[in-house]
Structures are given as C-alpha cells and as structure tokens.
Short mmCIF file of C-alpha atoms and ligand atoms in Angstrom, two decimals:
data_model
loop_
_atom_site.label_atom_id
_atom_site.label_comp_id
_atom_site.label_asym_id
_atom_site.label_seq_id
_atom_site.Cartn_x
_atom_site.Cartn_y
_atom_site.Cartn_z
CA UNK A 1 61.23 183.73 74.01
CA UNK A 2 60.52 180.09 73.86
CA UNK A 3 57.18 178.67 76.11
CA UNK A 4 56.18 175.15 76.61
CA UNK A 5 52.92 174.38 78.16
CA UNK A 6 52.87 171.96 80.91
CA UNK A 7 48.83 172.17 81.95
CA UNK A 8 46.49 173.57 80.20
CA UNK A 9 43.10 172.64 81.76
CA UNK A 10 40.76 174.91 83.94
CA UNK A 11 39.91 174.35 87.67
CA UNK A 12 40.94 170.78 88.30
CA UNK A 13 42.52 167.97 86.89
CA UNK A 14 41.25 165.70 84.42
CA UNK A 15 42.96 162.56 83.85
CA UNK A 16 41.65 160.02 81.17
CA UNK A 17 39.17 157.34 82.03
CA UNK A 18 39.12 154.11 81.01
CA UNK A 19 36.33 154.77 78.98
CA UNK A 20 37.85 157.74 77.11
CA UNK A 21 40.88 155.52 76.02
CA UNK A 22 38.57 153.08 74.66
CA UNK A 23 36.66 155.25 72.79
CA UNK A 24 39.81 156.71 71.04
CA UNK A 25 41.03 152.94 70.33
CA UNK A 26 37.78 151.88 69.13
CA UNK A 27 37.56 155.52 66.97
CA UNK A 28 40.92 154.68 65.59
CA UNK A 29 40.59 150.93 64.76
CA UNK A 30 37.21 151.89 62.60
CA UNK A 31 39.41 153.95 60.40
CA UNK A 32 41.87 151.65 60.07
CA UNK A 33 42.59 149.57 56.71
CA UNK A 34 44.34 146.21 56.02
CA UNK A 35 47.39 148.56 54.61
CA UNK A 36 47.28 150.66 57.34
CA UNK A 37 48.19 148.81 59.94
CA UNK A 38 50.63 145.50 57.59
CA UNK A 39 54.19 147.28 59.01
CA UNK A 40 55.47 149.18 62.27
CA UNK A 41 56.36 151.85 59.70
CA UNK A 42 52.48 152.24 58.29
CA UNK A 43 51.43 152.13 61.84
CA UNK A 44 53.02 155.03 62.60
CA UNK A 45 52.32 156.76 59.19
CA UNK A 46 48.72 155.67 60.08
CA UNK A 47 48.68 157.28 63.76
CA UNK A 48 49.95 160.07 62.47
CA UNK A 49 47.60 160.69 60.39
CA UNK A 50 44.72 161.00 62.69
CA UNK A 51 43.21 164.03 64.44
CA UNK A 52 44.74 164.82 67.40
CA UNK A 53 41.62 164.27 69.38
CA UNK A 54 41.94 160.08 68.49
CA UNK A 55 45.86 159.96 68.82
CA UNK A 56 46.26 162.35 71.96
CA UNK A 57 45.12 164.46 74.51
CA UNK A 58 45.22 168.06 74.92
CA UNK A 59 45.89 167.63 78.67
CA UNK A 60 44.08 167.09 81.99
CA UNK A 61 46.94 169.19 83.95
CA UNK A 62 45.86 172.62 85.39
CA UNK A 63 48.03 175.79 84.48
CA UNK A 64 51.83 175.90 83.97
CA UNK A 65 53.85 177.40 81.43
CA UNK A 66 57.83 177.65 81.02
CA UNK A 67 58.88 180.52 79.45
CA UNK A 68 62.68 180.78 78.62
CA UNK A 69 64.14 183.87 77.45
CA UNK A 70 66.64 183.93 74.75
CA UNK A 71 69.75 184.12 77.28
CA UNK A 72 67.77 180.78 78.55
CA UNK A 73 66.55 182.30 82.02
CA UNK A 74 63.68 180.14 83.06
CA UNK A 75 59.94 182.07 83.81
CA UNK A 76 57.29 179.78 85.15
CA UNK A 77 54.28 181.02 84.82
CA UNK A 78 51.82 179.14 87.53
CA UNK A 79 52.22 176.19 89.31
CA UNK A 80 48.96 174.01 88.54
CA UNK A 81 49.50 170.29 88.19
CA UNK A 82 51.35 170.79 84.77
CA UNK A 83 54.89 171.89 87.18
CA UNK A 84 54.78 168.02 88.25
CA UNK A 85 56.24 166.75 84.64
CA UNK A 86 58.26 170.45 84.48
CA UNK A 87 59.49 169.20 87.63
CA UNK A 88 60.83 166.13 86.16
CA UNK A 89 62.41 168.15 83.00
CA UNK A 90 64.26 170.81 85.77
CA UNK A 91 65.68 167.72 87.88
CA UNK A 92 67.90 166.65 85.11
CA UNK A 93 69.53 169.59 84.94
CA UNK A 94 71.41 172.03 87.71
CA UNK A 95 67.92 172.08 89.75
CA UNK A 96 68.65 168.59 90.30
CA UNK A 97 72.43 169.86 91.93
CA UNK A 98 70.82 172.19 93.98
CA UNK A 99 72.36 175.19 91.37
CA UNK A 100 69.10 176.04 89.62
CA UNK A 101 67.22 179.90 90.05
CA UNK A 102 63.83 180.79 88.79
CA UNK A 103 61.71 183.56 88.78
CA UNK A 104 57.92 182.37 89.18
CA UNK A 105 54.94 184.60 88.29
CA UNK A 106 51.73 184.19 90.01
CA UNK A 107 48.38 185.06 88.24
CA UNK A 108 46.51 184.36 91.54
CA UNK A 109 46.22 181.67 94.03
CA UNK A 110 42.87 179.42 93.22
CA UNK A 111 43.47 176.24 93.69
CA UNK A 112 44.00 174.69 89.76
CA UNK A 113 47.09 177.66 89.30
CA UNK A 114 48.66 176.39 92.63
CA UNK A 115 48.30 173.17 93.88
CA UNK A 116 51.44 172.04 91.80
CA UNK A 117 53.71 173.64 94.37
CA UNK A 118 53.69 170.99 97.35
CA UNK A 119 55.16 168.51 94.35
CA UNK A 120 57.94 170.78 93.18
CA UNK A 121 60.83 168.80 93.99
CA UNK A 122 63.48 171.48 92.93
CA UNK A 123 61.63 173.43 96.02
CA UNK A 124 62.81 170.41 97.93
CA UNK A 125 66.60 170.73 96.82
CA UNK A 126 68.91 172.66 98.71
CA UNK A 127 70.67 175.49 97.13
CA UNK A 128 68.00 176.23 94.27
CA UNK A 129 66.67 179.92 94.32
CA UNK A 130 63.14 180.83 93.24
CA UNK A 131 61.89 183.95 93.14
CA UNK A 132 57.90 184.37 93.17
CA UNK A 133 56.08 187.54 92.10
CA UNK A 134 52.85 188.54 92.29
CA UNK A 135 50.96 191.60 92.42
CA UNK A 136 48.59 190.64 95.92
CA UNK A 137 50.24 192.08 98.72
CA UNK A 138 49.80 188.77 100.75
CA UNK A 139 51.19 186.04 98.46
CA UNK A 140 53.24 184.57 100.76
CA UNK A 141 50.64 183.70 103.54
CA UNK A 142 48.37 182.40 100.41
CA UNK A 143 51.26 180.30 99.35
CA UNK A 144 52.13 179.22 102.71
CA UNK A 145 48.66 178.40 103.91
CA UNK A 146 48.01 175.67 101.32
CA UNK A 147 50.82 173.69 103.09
CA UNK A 148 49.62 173.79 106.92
CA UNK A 149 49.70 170.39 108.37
CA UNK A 150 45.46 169.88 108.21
CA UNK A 151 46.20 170.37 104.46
CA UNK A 152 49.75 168.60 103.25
CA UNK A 153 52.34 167.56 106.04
CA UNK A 154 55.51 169.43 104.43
CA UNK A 155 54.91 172.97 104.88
CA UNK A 156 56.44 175.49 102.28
CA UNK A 157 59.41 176.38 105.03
CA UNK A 158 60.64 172.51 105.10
CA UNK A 159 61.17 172.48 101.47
CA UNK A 160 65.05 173.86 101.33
CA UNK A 161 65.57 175.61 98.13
CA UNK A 162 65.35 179.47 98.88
CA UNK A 163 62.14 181.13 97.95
CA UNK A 164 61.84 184.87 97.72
CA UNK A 165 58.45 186.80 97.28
CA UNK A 166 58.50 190.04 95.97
CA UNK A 167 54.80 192.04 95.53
CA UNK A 168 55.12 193.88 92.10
CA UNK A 169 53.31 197.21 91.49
CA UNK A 170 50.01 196.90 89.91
CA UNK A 171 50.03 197.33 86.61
CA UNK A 172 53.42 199.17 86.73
CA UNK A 173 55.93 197.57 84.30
CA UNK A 174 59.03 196.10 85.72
CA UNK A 175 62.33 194.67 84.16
CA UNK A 176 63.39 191.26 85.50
CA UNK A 177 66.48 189.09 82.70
CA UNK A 178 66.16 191.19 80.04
CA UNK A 179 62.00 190.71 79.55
CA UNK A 180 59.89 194.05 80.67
CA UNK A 181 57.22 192.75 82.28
CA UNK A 182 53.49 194.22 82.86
CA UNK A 183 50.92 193.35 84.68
CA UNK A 184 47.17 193.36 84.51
CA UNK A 185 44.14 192.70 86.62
CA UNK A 186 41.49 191.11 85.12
CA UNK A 187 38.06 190.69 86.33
CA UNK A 188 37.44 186.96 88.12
CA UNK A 189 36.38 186.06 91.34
CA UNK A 190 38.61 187.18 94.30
CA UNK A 191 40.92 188.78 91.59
CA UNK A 192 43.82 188.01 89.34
CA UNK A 193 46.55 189.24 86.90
CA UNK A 194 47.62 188.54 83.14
CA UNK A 195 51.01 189.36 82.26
CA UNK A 196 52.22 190.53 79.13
CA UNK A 197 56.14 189.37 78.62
CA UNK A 198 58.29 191.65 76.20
CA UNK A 199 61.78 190.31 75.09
CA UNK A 200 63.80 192.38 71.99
CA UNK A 201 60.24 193.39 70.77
CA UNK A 202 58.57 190.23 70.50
CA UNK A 203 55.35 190.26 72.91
CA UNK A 204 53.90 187.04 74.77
CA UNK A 205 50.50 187.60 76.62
CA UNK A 206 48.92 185.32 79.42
CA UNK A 207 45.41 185.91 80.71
CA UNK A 208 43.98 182.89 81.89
CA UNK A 209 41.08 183.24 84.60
CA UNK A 210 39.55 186.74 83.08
CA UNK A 211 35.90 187.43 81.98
CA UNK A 212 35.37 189.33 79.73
CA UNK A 213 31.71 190.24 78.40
CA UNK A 214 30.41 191.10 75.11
CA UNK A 215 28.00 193.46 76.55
CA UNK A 216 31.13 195.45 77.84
CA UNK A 217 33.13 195.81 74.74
CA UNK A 218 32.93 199.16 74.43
CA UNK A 219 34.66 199.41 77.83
CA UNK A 220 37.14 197.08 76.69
CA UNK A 221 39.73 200.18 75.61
CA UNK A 222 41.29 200.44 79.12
CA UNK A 223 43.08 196.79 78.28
CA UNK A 224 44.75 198.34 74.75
CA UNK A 225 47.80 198.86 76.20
CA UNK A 226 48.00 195.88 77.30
CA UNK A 227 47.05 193.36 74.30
CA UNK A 228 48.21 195.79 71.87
CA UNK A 229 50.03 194.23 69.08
CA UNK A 230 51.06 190.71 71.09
CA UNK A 231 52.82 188.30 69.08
CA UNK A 232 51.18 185.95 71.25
CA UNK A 233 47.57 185.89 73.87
CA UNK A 234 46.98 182.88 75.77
CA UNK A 235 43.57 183.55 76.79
CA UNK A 236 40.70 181.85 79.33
CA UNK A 237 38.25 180.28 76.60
CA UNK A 238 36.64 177.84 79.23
CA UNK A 239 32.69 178.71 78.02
CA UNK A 240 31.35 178.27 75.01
CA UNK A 241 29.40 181.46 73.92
CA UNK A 242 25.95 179.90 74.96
CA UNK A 243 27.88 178.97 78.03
CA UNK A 244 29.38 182.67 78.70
CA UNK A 245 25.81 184.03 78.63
CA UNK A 246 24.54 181.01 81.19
CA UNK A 247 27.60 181.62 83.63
CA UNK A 248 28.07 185.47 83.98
CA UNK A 249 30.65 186.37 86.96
CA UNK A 250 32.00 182.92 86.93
CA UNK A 251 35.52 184.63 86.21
CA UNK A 252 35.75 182.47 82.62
CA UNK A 253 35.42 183.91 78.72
CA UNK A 254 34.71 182.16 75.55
CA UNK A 255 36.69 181.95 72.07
CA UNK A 256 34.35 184.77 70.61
CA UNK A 257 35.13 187.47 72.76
CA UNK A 258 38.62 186.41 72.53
CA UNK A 259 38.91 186.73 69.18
CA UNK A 260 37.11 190.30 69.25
CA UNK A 261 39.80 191.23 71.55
CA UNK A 262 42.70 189.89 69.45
CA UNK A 263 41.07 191.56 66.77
CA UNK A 264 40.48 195.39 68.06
CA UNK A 265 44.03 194.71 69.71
CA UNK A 266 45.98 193.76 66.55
CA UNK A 267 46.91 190.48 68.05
CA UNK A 268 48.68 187.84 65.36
CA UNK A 269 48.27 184.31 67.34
CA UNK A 270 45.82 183.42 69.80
CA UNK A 271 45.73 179.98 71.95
CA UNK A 272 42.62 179.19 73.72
CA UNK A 273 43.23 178.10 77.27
CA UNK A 274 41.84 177.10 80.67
CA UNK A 275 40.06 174.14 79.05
CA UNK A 276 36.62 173.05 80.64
CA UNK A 277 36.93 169.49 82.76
CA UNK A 278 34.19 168.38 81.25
CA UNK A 279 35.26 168.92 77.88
CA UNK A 280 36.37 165.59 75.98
CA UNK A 281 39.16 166.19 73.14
CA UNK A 282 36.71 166.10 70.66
CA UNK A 283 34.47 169.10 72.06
CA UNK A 284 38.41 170.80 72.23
CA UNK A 285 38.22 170.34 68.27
CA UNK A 286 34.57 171.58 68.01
CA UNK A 287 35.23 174.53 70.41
CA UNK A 288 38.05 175.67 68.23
CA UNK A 289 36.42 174.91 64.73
CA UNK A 290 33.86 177.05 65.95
CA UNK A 291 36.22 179.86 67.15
CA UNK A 292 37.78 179.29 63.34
CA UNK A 293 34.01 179.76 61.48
CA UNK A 294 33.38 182.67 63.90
CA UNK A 295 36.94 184.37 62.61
CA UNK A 296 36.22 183.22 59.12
CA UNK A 297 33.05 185.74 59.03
CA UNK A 298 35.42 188.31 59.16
CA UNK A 299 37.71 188.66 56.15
CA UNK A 300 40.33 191.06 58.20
CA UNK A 301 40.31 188.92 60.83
CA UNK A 302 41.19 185.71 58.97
CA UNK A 303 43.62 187.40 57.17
CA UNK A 304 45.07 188.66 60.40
CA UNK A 305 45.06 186.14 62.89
CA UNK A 306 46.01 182.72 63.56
CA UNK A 307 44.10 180.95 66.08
CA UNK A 308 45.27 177.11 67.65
CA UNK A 309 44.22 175.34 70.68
CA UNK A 310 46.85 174.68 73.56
CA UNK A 311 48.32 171.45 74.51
CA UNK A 312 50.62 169.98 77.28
CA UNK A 313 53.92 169.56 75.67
CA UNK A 314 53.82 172.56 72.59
CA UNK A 315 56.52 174.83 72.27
CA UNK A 316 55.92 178.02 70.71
CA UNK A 317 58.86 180.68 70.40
CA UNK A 318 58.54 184.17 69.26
ZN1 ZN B 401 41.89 178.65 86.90
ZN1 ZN B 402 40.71 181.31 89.08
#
C-alpha cells in the first residue's frame, strides 16, 4: 500500500496569512550567513537545511488521504479540502477521460471530512465510477444534502460520473481489490468510523475524529483487534494533553493517549493527525517533540515505535 496525504488539518481550513509568511521569511533570513545565501546552489543547500516549520507548512487542508494498493487501485479516504489538489493529480490521468473508478471510504460526514466533494471535478466527468462506503445507513442523503441549492447550486445528481453508495456492516470486515477492510466506531460527536486497511499482511490504520480518554484505558481492550499490530495508525492528536482534560466530549485525543494506544497495541509507526486551526507550524514541532519526550520515558516504547507528524504531500508505503 502506498498513501499520500492531501489534508491533514482538523475542522476547517487554515490557509497562511500574510503574517505567518513573514514570520517564516524573517525566521529564515536571521539564520542566514553571507555563504549561505552567495549561489542558487547554497540557497537551496541553505533552505534545505531548515526545520520544516521555517521552509514549509504542514497543511491548512482538512482530511484526505489516497491510498493505492499494490495492483494501483485508488482508496480515498475522506473528502476534506485536501481532494481539491488530489483532484488536480486524478485529472491528468484516465479520470480526466471520463475512464477513472474509485472506491471512497467515509469516516463520517462533519463538515472538514466532506466539504471537498462539491470541488471534485472527476465527479463532474462523465463515465468515471466512484464507489462510496460508509457504515451510517443514510450516507447518501448526508452526502446529498450538503449540495441543495440554499447550500451550493450543483447538486450531487448534476455531477455525471456514476456514484454508488454501499452501507458496510459495522465493524464486520469486508474484502474490496485485494485489501480486507474493517471498520470501527469510535467515540465523537454524532459518531464516526476508523478503518483499518490490510493488503498481503501489511496493516494501515485511520482514526481521525476519536476521543479517547486516559481515565478509560482500562476499557480500551475492546479496540485490540483493531490496532493490533498496525504497520501504520493515523490518529486524531488535535489537543494537547492539558487541552484533552479542558475539552472532554469534544470528539478529539491528544499525542499521549495515542502513543499509550500504539503502545498496548504493538503499533510500529504512528502519525499524529487532525491538526488544531489554531496551531502555527511551530506549535506542530512542539506538539510532536513533546509526544517524542513523552515516548522517550519509556525505554520499550522508544525502542518500539516511531512517531512523525503528517503533512500534505508525504507518501508513506508499507
Ligand atoms: Zn474532523
Ligand atoms: Zn468530526
């Protein structure tokens, strides 16, 4: 399985201000020397050598991931803002012909893990075929009603490619291009699912939009079977811990109960997701330092576990 992440950030959008772009100049230019910047070539060498947090962005685009299997059959997995540049990637190729088929998997319908979907242009191209899945038995009307014409004046119908919705069992696994797929639900307001994705034995896990509670870990056995052993958990890390305490039922986690879970679960990689609006690029590198010092007191777990940050545009295969 190869996955790409298209959005990464929780609840809305969160494009970079004017202010933000001069802060990562200004943050750059104080670090630069004479040599540094004397050639193109040290430019570069000098960019590059940055953190992330001055050179880039982790993203401002709400959820989307493309998963590809290895016979290349394309997943999605959400359609936040993130599907708009995915969008862009799919109309070079045979969605741009009208010959393209997905399969799309819904965690739920809030608005940040949706609102990509009126500006999906291979929905737009007739002769594509996407297939949506979810496990709430009205996921069509939900889809549907975010295009009536007091919201968006193209409503899901107008848009010609073929779309299929199929309700899945809950929390029955089901076999869809060679990947067994299983579903979860997870506790958040009005409800939602993670997915775990198995392909040749390799395991990817997405749970974005899940609470989970330090006070409850002792209940947290009834989700072994599904984290058990992932190669990979993308996992809601919106809250700091301090945070996670302050905003209980809010439907969000934080890195530390993450990594307790990837640790009683036997997970190897973990990617904190569902970033906080507010959060600048440098709280992004705090948060997971943090998350890193908090693994680091435990001398399985840093042994055991790898744990990054997701950005738009990484590719991670397993
Ligand atoms: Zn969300
Ligand atoms: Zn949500």
């Amino acid at each position: 399985m190869k996955i790409r992440f298209w959005g990464v950030r929780g609840s809305i959008p969160t494009p970079p201000a004017d202010d933000v772009i001069r802060e990562k100049l200004r943050r750059a230019l104080l670090r630069a020397s004479p040599a540094d910047i004397s050639s193109e070539e040290s430019i570069d060498r000098f960019i590059d050598s940055l953190p992330y947090s001055i050179r880039g962005t982790y993203g401002g685009n709400t959820t989307c991931l493309e998963v590809r299997t290895a016979d290349d059959d394309l997943f999605i997995i959400d359609c936040g803002t993130g599907i708009r540049h995915l969008s862009t990637e799919l109309m070079k190729g045979e969605f741009g012909r009208g010959q393209g088929v997905a399969s799309i998997l819904l965690t739920h319908t809030h608005w940040d893990h949706i609102q990509g979907i009126p500006f999906f242009v291979p929905f737009f191209v007739k002769g594509n075929r996407f297939h949506i899945y979810s496990p709430f038995s009205d996921i069509k009307k939900r889809v549907e009603y975010q295009q009536v014409f007091t919201h968006f004046p193209v409503n899901l119908d107008s848009m010609l490619a073929t779309k299929e919705f199929f309700v899945i069992e809950k929390e029955a696994p089901f076999h869809l291009n060679g990947i067994t797929i299983l579903n979860k639900r997870m506790r958040h307001p009005g409800g939602a699912f993670g997915y775990r994705l198995e392909e040749d034995g390799r395991s990817f896990i997405f749970t974005s939009d899940c609470e989970f509670n330090i006070d409850e870990i002792d209940q947290i056995d009834s989700y072994r079977d599904f984290f058990w052993n992932a190669d990979v958990v993308v996992f809601d890390t919106q809250y700091t811990f301090e945070e996670a305490i302050d905003k209980i039922d809010w439907g969000h986690s934080s890195a530390s109960i993450a990594i307790d879970i990837a640790l009683r679960f036997n997970v190897k990689r973990l990617l904190l997701f569902h970033h906080e609006p507010t959060y600048s690029d440098e709280k992004l590198e705090s948060v997971l330092s943090n998350a890193r010092t908090y693994l680091g007191m435990n001398a399985r777990g840093r042994a055991l576990l790898d744990i990054e940050i997701a950005r738009e545009g990484v590719v991670i295969e397993l």
